mmCIF file of C-alpha atoms and ligand atoms in Angstrom:
data_model
loop_
_atom_site.group_PDB
_atom_site.id
_atom_site.type_symbol
_atom_site.label_atom_id
_atom_site.label_comp_id
_atom_site.label_asym_id
_atom_site.label_seq_id
_atom_site.Cartn_x
_atom_site.Cartn_y
_atom_site.Cartn_z
ATOM 1 C CA MET A 1020 0.000 0.000 0.000
ATOM 2 C CA ASN A 1021 1.252 3.458 -0.773
ATOM 3 C CA THR A 1022 -0.071 6.943 -0.125
ATOM 4 C CA ARG A 1023 -0.608 7.880 -3.731
ATOM 5 C CA ARG A 1024 -4.224 8.614 -4.552
ATOM 6 C CA PRO A 1025 -5.433 6.304 -7.315
ATOM 7 C CA MET A 1026 -6.893 7.635 -10.553
ATOM 8 C CA VAL A 1027 -9.167 5.881 -12.996
ATOM 9 C CA ALA A 1028 -9.326 7.719 -16.316
ATOM 10 C CA GLY A 1029 -11.423 6.875 -19.344
ATOM 11 C CA ASN A 1030 -10.052 7.575 -22.809
ATOM 12 C CA TRP A 1031 -13.102 7.584 -25.039
ATOM 13 C CA LYS A 1032 -10.903 7.830 -28.170
ATOM 14 C CA MET A 1033 -12.950 8.627 -31.324
ATOM 15 C CA TYR A 1034 -16.178 7.145 -30.000
ATOM 16 C CA GLY A 1035 -19.472 8.703 -29.012
ATOM 17 C CA SER A 1036 -22.284 10.999 -30.056
ATOM 18 C CA HIS A 1037 -24.358 13.504 -28.138
ATOM 19 C CA ALA A 1038 -26.950 10.833 -27.415
ATOM 20 C CA ALA A 1039 -24.486 8.068 -26.499
ATOM 21 C CA ASN A 1040 -22.434 10.395 -24.296
ATOM 22 C CA ALA A 1041 -25.495 11.624 -22.432
ATOM 23 C CA ALA A 1042 -26.517 8.040 -21.690
ATOM 24 C CA LEU A 1043 -22.980 7.134 -20.626
ATOM 25 C CA VAL A 1044 -22.696 10.136 -18.313
ATOM 26 C CA GLU A 1045 -26.064 9.364 -16.782
ATOM 27 C CA GLY A 1046 -24.899 5.800 -16.144
ATOM 28 C CA LEU A 1047 -21.645 7.019 -14.629
ATOM 29 C CA ARG A 1048 -23.400 9.461 -12.329
ATOM 30 C CA GLU A 1049 -25.803 6.820 -11.088
ATOM 31 C CA GLY A 1050 -23.188 4.093 -10.795
ATOM 32 C CA LEU A 1051 -20.634 6.232 -8.988
ATOM 33 C CA ALA A 1052 -23.291 7.599 -6.630
ATOM 34 C CA SER A 1053 -24.229 4.039 -5.736
ATOM 35 C CA LEU A 1054 -20.627 3.366 -4.680
ATOM 36 C CA GLY A 1055 -21.072 6.070 -2.065
ATOM 37 C CA ALA A 1056 -18.117 7.360 -0.073
ATOM 38 C CA ALA A 1057 -15.769 4.734 -1.538
ATOM 39 C CA THR A 1058 -15.245 6.923 -4.592
ATOM 40 C CA ASP A 1059 -13.929 9.770 -2.448
ATOM 41 C CA ALA A 1060 -10.612 7.952 -2.344
ATOM 42 C CA VAL A 1061 -10.273 7.790 -6.145
ATOM 43 C CA ASP A 1062 -9.790 10.509 -8.763
ATOM 44 C CA THR A 1063 -11.998 9.883 -11.764
ATOM 45 C CA LEU A 1064 -11.631 11.429 -15.198
ATOM 46 C CA VAL A 1065 -13.149 11.024 -18.645
ATOM 47 C CA CYS A 1066 -11.574 12.169 -21.907
ATOM 48 C CA PRO A 1067 -14.169 12.556 -24.684
ATOM 49 C CA PRO A 1068 -13.426 13.788 -28.214
ATOM 50 C CA PHE A 1069 -12.802 17.569 -28.418
ATOM 51 C CA VAL A 1070 -16.206 18.498 -29.794
ATOM 52 C CA TYR A 1071 -18.064 16.926 -26.875
ATOM 53 C CA LEU A 1072 -15.902 18.275 -24.047
ATOM 54 C CA ALA A 1073 -18.100 21.197 -23.078
ATOM 55 C CA ALA A 1074 -21.323 19.188 -23.212
ATOM 56 C CA VAL A 1075 -19.876 16.305 -21.204
ATOM 57 C CA ALA A 1076 -18.404 18.695 -18.631
ATOM 58 C CA GLY A 1077 -21.855 20.256 -18.269
ATOM 59 C CA GLN A 1078 -23.572 16.892 -17.916
ATOM 60 C CA LEU A 1079 -21.056 15.687 -15.325
ATOM 61 C CA GLY A 1080 -21.705 18.824 -13.299
ATOM 62 C CA ASP A 1081 -20.925 18.256 -9.639
ATOM 63 C CA SER A 1082 -20.457 14.484 -9.987
ATOM 64 C CA GLY A 1083 -16.778 14.773 -9.069
ATOM 65 C CA VAL A 1084 -15.687 13.258 -12.392
ATOM 66 C CA ALA A 1085 -13.103 15.499 -14.049
ATOM 67 C CA VAL A 1086 -12.846 16.084 -17.794
ATOM 68 C CA GLY A 1087 -9.746 15.847 -19.929
ATOM 69 C CA ALA A 1088 -8.840 16.084 -23.597
ATOM 70 C CA GLN A 1089 -7.024 13.449 -25.631
ATOM 71 C CA ASN A 1090 -4.541 15.825 -27.258
ATOM 72 C CA LEU A 1091 -3.589 19.496 -27.467
ATOM 73 C CA CYS A 1092 -1.511 21.828 -29.602
ATOM 74 C CA ALA A 1093 2.156 22.230 -28.704
ATOM 75 C CA GLU A 1094 1.699 25.967 -29.231
ATOM 76 C CA THR A 1095 -0.020 27.985 -26.531
ATOM 77 C CA GLY A 1096 -2.296 30.979 -26.905
ATOM 78 C CA GLN A 1097 -3.906 31.691 -30.240
ATOM 79 C CA GLY A 1098 -2.503 31.630 -33.729
ATOM 80 C CA ALA A 1099 -2.627 30.446 -37.297
ATOM 81 C CA TYR A 1100 -2.594 26.705 -36.564
ATOM 82 C CA THR A 1101 -5.501 25.336 -38.580
ATOM 83 C CA GLY A 1102 -7.181 22.386 -36.973
ATOM 84 C CA GLU A 1103 -5.331 22.662 -33.668
ATOM 85 C CA ILE A 1104 -6.721 23.240 -30.165
ATOM 86 C CA ALA A 1105 -4.760 25.189 -27.551
ATOM 87 C CA GLY A 1106 -4.557 24.289 -23.890
ATOM 88 C CA GLN A 1107 -6.275 27.536 -22.877
ATOM 89 C CA MET A 1108 -9.261 26.557 -25.010
ATOM 90 C CA LEU A 1109 -9.441 23.176 -23.317
ATOM 91 C CA ARG A 1110 -9.407 24.874 -19.939
ATOM 92 C CA GLU A 1111 -12.186 27.190 -21.028
ATOM 93 C CA VAL A 1112 -14.476 24.283 -21.917
ATOM 94 C CA GLY A 1113 -13.933 22.555 -18.596
ATOM 95 C CA CYS A 1114 -10.817 20.396 -18.926
ATOM 96 C CA SER A 1115 -8.422 19.913 -16.058
ATOM 97 C CA HIS A 1116 -6.319 17.182 -17.702
ATOM 98 C CA VAL A 1117 -4.971 16.241 -21.113
ATOM 99 C CA ILE A 1118 -3.484 13.029 -22.488
ATOM 100 C CA VAL A 1119 -0.211 13.550 -24.343
ATOM 101 C CA GLY A 1120 1.764 11.101 -26.431
ATOM 102 C CA HIS A 1121 -0.823 8.352 -26.659
ATOM 103 C CA SER A 1122 0.622 5.522 -28.743
ATOM 104 C CA GLU A 1123 -2.103 5.984 -31.359
ATOM 105 C CA ARG A 1124 -0.949 9.565 -31.859
ATOM 106 C CA ARG A 1125 2.688 8.481 -31.936
ATOM 107 C CA ALA A 1126 2.028 5.674 -34.433
ATOM 108 C CA LEU A 1127 -0.732 7.134 -36.625
ATOM 109 C CA TYR A 1128 -0.073 10.881 -36.488
ATOM 110 C CA GLY A 1129 3.699 11.000 -36.388
ATOM 111 C CA GLU A 1130 4.128 12.417 -32.886
ATOM 112 C CA ASN A 1131 7.738 11.948 -31.855
ATOM 113 C CA ASP A 1132 9.310 12.272 -28.424
ATOM 114 C CA GLU A 1133 10.226 15.901 -29.005
ATOM 115 C CA LEU A 1134 6.711 16.939 -30.032
ATOM 116 C CA VAL A 1135 5.233 15.006 -27.117
ATOM 117 C CA ALA A 1136 7.595 16.818 -24.743
ATOM 118 C CA ARG A 1137 6.542 20.167 -26.213
ATOM 119 C CA LYS A 1138 2.886 19.228 -25.750
ATOM 120 C CA TYR A 1139 3.614 18.220 -22.155
ATOM 121 C CA ALA A 1140 5.130 21.668 -21.573
ATOM 122 C CA ALA A 1141 2.181 23.374 -23.293
ATOM 123 C CA ALA A 1142 -0.241 21.533 -21.025
ATOM 124 C CA LEU A 1143 1.546 22.725 -17.900
ATOM 125 C CA ALA A 1144 1.885 26.251 -19.256
ATOM 126 C CA THR A 1145 -1.867 26.434 -19.761
ATOM 127 C CA GLY A 1146 -2.806 25.040 -16.369
ATOM 128 C CA LEU A 1147 -3.675 21.525 -17.488
ATOM 129 C CA THR A 1148 -2.417 18.354 -15.833
ATOM 130 C CA PRO A 1149 -0.741 16.226 -18.502
ATOM 131 C CA ILE A 1150 -0.998 12.445 -18.572
ATOM 132 C CA LEU A 1151 2.094 11.293 -20.438
ATOM 133 C CA CYS A 1152 1.620 7.972 -22.225
ATOM 134 C CA VAL A 1153 4.599 5.692 -22.715
ATOM 135 C CA GLY A 1154 4.906 2.097 -23.820
ATOM 136 C CA GLU A 1155 6.578 -0.351 -26.146
ATOM 137 C CA THR A 1156 5.307 -2.239 -29.178
ATOM 138 C CA LEU A 1157 5.231 -6.028 -29.255
ATOM 139 C CA GLN A 1158 8.270 -6.011 -31.517
ATOM 140 C CA GLU A 1159 10.169 -3.859 -29.055
ATOM 141 C CA ARG A 1160 9.175 -6.101 -26.138
ATOM 142 C CA ASP A 1161 10.210 -9.219 -28.037
ATOM 143 C CA ALA A 1162 13.538 -7.574 -28.865
ATOM 144 C CA GLY A 1163 14.113 -6.966 -25.153
ATOM 145 C CA SER A 1164 14.012 -3.197 -25.515
ATOM 146 C CA THR A 1165 11.009 -2.335 -23.313
ATOM 147 C CA SER A 1166 13.144 -0.507 -20.746
ATOM 148 C CA ALA A 1167 15.113 1.363 -23.391
ATOM 149 C CA VAL A 1168 11.961 2.558 -25.166
ATOM 150 C CA VAL A 1169 10.170 3.640 -22.011
ATOM 151 C CA ALA A 1170 13.323 5.330 -20.696
ATOM 152 C CA ARG A 1171 13.724 7.242 -23.966
ATOM 153 C CA GLN A 1172 10.102 8.433 -23.820
ATOM 154 C CA VAL A 1173 10.378 9.569 -20.190
ATOM 155 C CA ASP A 1174 13.834 11.087 -20.645
ATOM 156 C CA ALA A 1175 12.617 13.228 -23.561
ATOM 157 C CA VAL A 1176 10.161 14.988 -21.246
ATOM 158 C CA ILE A 1177 12.740 15.382 -18.495
ATOM 159 C CA ALA A 1178 15.223 16.838 -20.997
ATOM 160 C CA HIS A 1179 12.715 19.337 -22.393
ATOM 161 C CA CYS A 1180 10.696 20.256 -19.289
ATOM 162 C CA GLY A 1181 12.880 19.294 -16.311
ATOM 163 C CA VAL A 1182 12.148 16.616 -13.738
ATOM 164 C CA ALA A 1183 10.012 18.960 -11.604
ATOM 165 C CA ALA A 1184 7.540 19.103 -14.495
ATOM 166 C CA LEU A 1185 7.009 15.364 -14.255
ATOM 167 C CA GLY A 1186 5.888 15.886 -10.685
ATOM 168 C CA ARG A 1187 3.062 18.077 -11.971
ATOM 169 C CA GLY A 1188 1.567 15.410 -14.206
ATOM 170 C CA LEU A 1189 0.892 11.683 -14.362
ATOM 171 C CA ILE A 1190 2.379 8.908 -16.446
ATOM 172 C CA ALA A 1191 0.386 6.136 -18.090
ATOM 173 C CA TYR A 1192 2.270 2.991 -19.019
ATOM 174 C CA GLU A 1193 0.409 1.534 -21.969
ATOM 175 C CA PRO A 1194 2.113 -1.374 -23.700
ATOM 176 C CA VAL A 1195 1.008 -1.020 -27.324
ATOM 177 C CA TRP A 1196 0.440 -4.765 -27.634
ATOM 178 C CA ALA A 1197 -2.146 -4.619 -24.850
ATOM 179 C CA ILE A 1198 -4.206 -1.745 -26.260
ATOM 180 C CA GLY A 1199 -7.557 -2.776 -27.682
ATOM 181 C CA THR A 1200 -6.330 -6.342 -28.054
ATOM 182 C CA GLY A 1201 -7.884 -7.906 -24.980
ATOM 183 C CA ARG A 1202 -4.360 -8.994 -24.108
ATOM 184 C CA THR A 1203 -3.614 -7.303 -20.774
ATOM 185 C CA ALA A 1204 -0.128 -7.133 -19.327
ATOM 186 C CA THR A 1205 0.011 -9.417 -16.338
ATOM 187 C CA PRO A 1206 0.152 -7.590 -13.020
ATOM 188 C CA THR A 1207 3.788 -8.680 -12.747
ATOM 189 C CA GLN A 1208 4.651 -7.357 -16.214
ATOM 190 C CA ALA A 1209 2.957 -4.047 -15.421
ATOM 191 C CA GLN A 1210 4.623 -3.785 -12.021
ATOM 192 C CA GLU A 1211 8.045 -4.408 -13.542
ATOM 193 C CA VAL A 1212 7.768 -1.496 -15.957
ATOM 194 C CA HIS A 1213 6.060 0.813 -13.468
ATOM 195 C CA ALA A 1214 8.889 0.208 -10.995
ATOM 196 C CA PHE A 1215 11.403 0.817 -13.768
ATOM 197 C CA ILE A 1216 9.769 4.161 -14.641
ATOM 198 C CA ARG A 1217 9.754 5.215 -10.999
ATOM 199 C CA GLY A 1218 13.380 4.183 -10.652
ATOM 200 C CA ARG A 1219 14.373 6.113 -13.736
ATOM 201 C CA ILE A 1220 12.792 9.274 -12.344
ATOM 202 C CA ALA A 1221 14.295 8.613 -8.903
ATOM 203 C CA GLU A 1222 17.728 8.974 -10.496
ATOM 204 C CA HIS A 1223 16.782 12.645 -10.921
ATOM 205 C CA ASP A 1224 14.530 13.191 -7.914
ATOM 206 C CA ALA A 1225 13.479 10.524 -5.435
ATOM 207 C CA ILE A 1226 10.677 12.584 -3.909
ATOM 208 C CA ILE A 1227 9.005 13.245 -7.244
ATOM 209 C CA ALA A 1228 9.451 9.584 -8.187
ATOM 210 C CA GLY A 1229 7.772 8.521 -4.966
ATOM 211 C CA SER A 1230 4.744 10.754 -5.323
ATOM 212 C CA LEU A 1231 4.191 10.515 -9.097
ATOM 213 C CA ARG A 1232 1.162 8.488 -10.101
ATOM 214 C CA VAL A 1233 1.785 5.886 -12.786
ATOM 215 C CA LEU A 1234 -1.393 4.494 -14.350
ATOM 216 C CA TYR A 1235 -1.601 1.268 -16.305
ATOM 217 C CA GLY A 1236 -3.450 1.145 -19.639
ATOM 218 C CA GLY A 1237 -4.157 -1.679 -22.042
ATOM 219 C CA SER A 1238 -7.299 -3.839 -21.924
ATOM 220 C CA VAL A 1239 -8.137 -2.855 -18.345
ATOM 221 C CA LYS A 1240 -11.598 -4.098 -17.448
ATOM 222 C CA ALA A 1241 -13.683 -4.843 -14.388
ATOM 223 C CA GLY A 1242 -12.402 -8.405 -14.359
ATOM 224 C CA ASN A 1243 -8.686 -7.599 -14.166
ATOM 225 C CA ALA A 1244 -8.539 -4.140 -12.576
ATOM 226 C CA ARG A 1245 -8.298 -5.273 -8.995
ATOM 227 C CA GLU A 1246 -5.208 -7.439 -9.440
ATOM 228 C CA LEU A 1247 -3.478 -4.783 -11.542
ATOM 229 C CA PHE A 1248 -4.225 -2.013 -9.040
ATOM 230 C CA ALA A 1249 -3.004 -4.215 -6.190
ATOM 231 C CA MET A 1250 0.566 -3.934 -7.496
ATOM 232 C CA PRO A 1251 2.674 -1.522 -5.442
ATOM 233 C CA ASP A 1252 3.615 0.800 -8.303
ATOM 234 C CA VAL A 1253 0.308 0.756 -10.197
ATOM 235 C CA ASP A 1254 -1.718 3.801 -9.188
ATOM 236 C CA GLY A 1255 -4.857 3.245 -11.234
ATOM 237 C CA GLY A 1256 -5.714 2.919 -14.886
ATOM 238 C CA LEU A 1257 -6.174 4.639 -18.209
ATOM 239 C CA VAL A 1258 -9.075 2.750 -19.694
ATOM 240 C CA GLY A 1259 -10.123 2.660 -23.340
ATOM 241 C CA GLY A 1260 -12.884 0.305 -24.465
ATOM 242 C CA ALA A 1261 -14.227 -0.457 -20.999
ATOM 243 C CA SER A 1262 -14.661 3.257 -20.262
ATOM 244 C CA LEU A 1263 -17.470 3.393 -22.824
ATOM 245 C CA LYS A 1264 -19.632 1.146 -20.667
ATOM 246 C CA ALA A 1265 -20.806 2.834 -17.478
ATOM 247 C CA GLU A 1266 -21.089 -0.374 -15.509
ATOM 248 C CA GLU A 1267 -17.562 -1.502 -16.418
ATOM 249 C CA PHE A 1268 -16.027 1.878 -15.679
ATOM 250 C CA VAL A 1269 -17.788 2.127 -12.335
ATOM 251 C CA ALA A 1270 -16.598 -1.372 -11.416
ATOM 252 C CA ILE A 1271 -13.027 -0.351 -12.307
ATOM 253 C CA VAL A 1272 -13.359 2.698 -10.062
ATOM 254 C CA ALA A 1273 -14.617 0.426 -7.303
ATOM 255 C CA ALA A 1274 -11.558 -1.799 -7.809
ATOM 256 C CA ALA A 1275 -9.306 1.221 -7.290
ATOM 257 C CA ALA A 1276 -11.138 2.191 -4.127
ATOM 258 C CA VAL A 1277 -10.275 -0.934 -2.151
HETATM 259 P P1 13P B 1474 -8.096 -0.321 -24.207
HETATM 260 O O1 13P B 1474 -8.492 -0.233 -22.763
HETATM 261 O O2 13P B 1474 -9.271 -0.313 -25.148
HETATM 262 O O3 13P B 1474 -7.126 -1.435 -24.453
HETATM 263 O O4 13P B 1474 -7.299 1.044 -24.552
HETATM 264 C C1 13P B 1474 -6.298 1.465 -23.700
HETATM 265 C C2 13P B 1474 -5.903 2.842 -24.078
HETATM 266 O O5 13P B 1474 -5.337 3.065 -25.127
HETATM 267 C C3 13P B 1474 -6.233 3.929 -23.162
HETATM 268 O O6 13P B 1474 -5.599 5.121 -23.510
#
């Protein structure tokens, strides 16, 4: 047991509609309310697509569930950046958090370590709490380079933003081979990498390393959340598919509350 407060975050990815989101939020509100005081011990967050952020924030109201975005522009303020969304804008529509460097953005939209680090800095500069995603592909794991890949991804943010900046965000370890595949990392596999990440940061600052929350992501569901969250360095989850079902998400929150 550690003193870090667990977080369960839902990454809705490119799913949803006004009607589906309203039903999901209603289900979350009811489900979380039925858990009662247990949820006080867990931070909860949902990350809908940009266009639904304001509506979802409004629907969540005083439920205690925070709202985050899935991406932001590396530039802050306003400017001629067609198609981009600045951190200030996300704040204005109710976001407190933002995911940066998700593996889908790295793989499909060409985001490299340097751009991810700039986005991390932009999030902090605009008052958002960044959730930095790191993780290796199956090929990289099979080649024995998991540690090297994760270290490179973490180091890039330390190099650009400084280690203190890491203390102002969260990290999500999401092995690419476990995302959307139904193939979850075993609790031991997750623990190994989470401990490695914490150790890497401890080389710079042991206090930040000890207080930083490291979430696990990759096929987290109600059925496996409890054993994952029981690991000493796993501080909750970043949940994709299962976050689109209110009952599943609520059960995952309950698993983090024990
Ligand atoms: P799944 O939970 O659908 O595997 O997705 C994980 C993820 O990518 C969360 O950011």
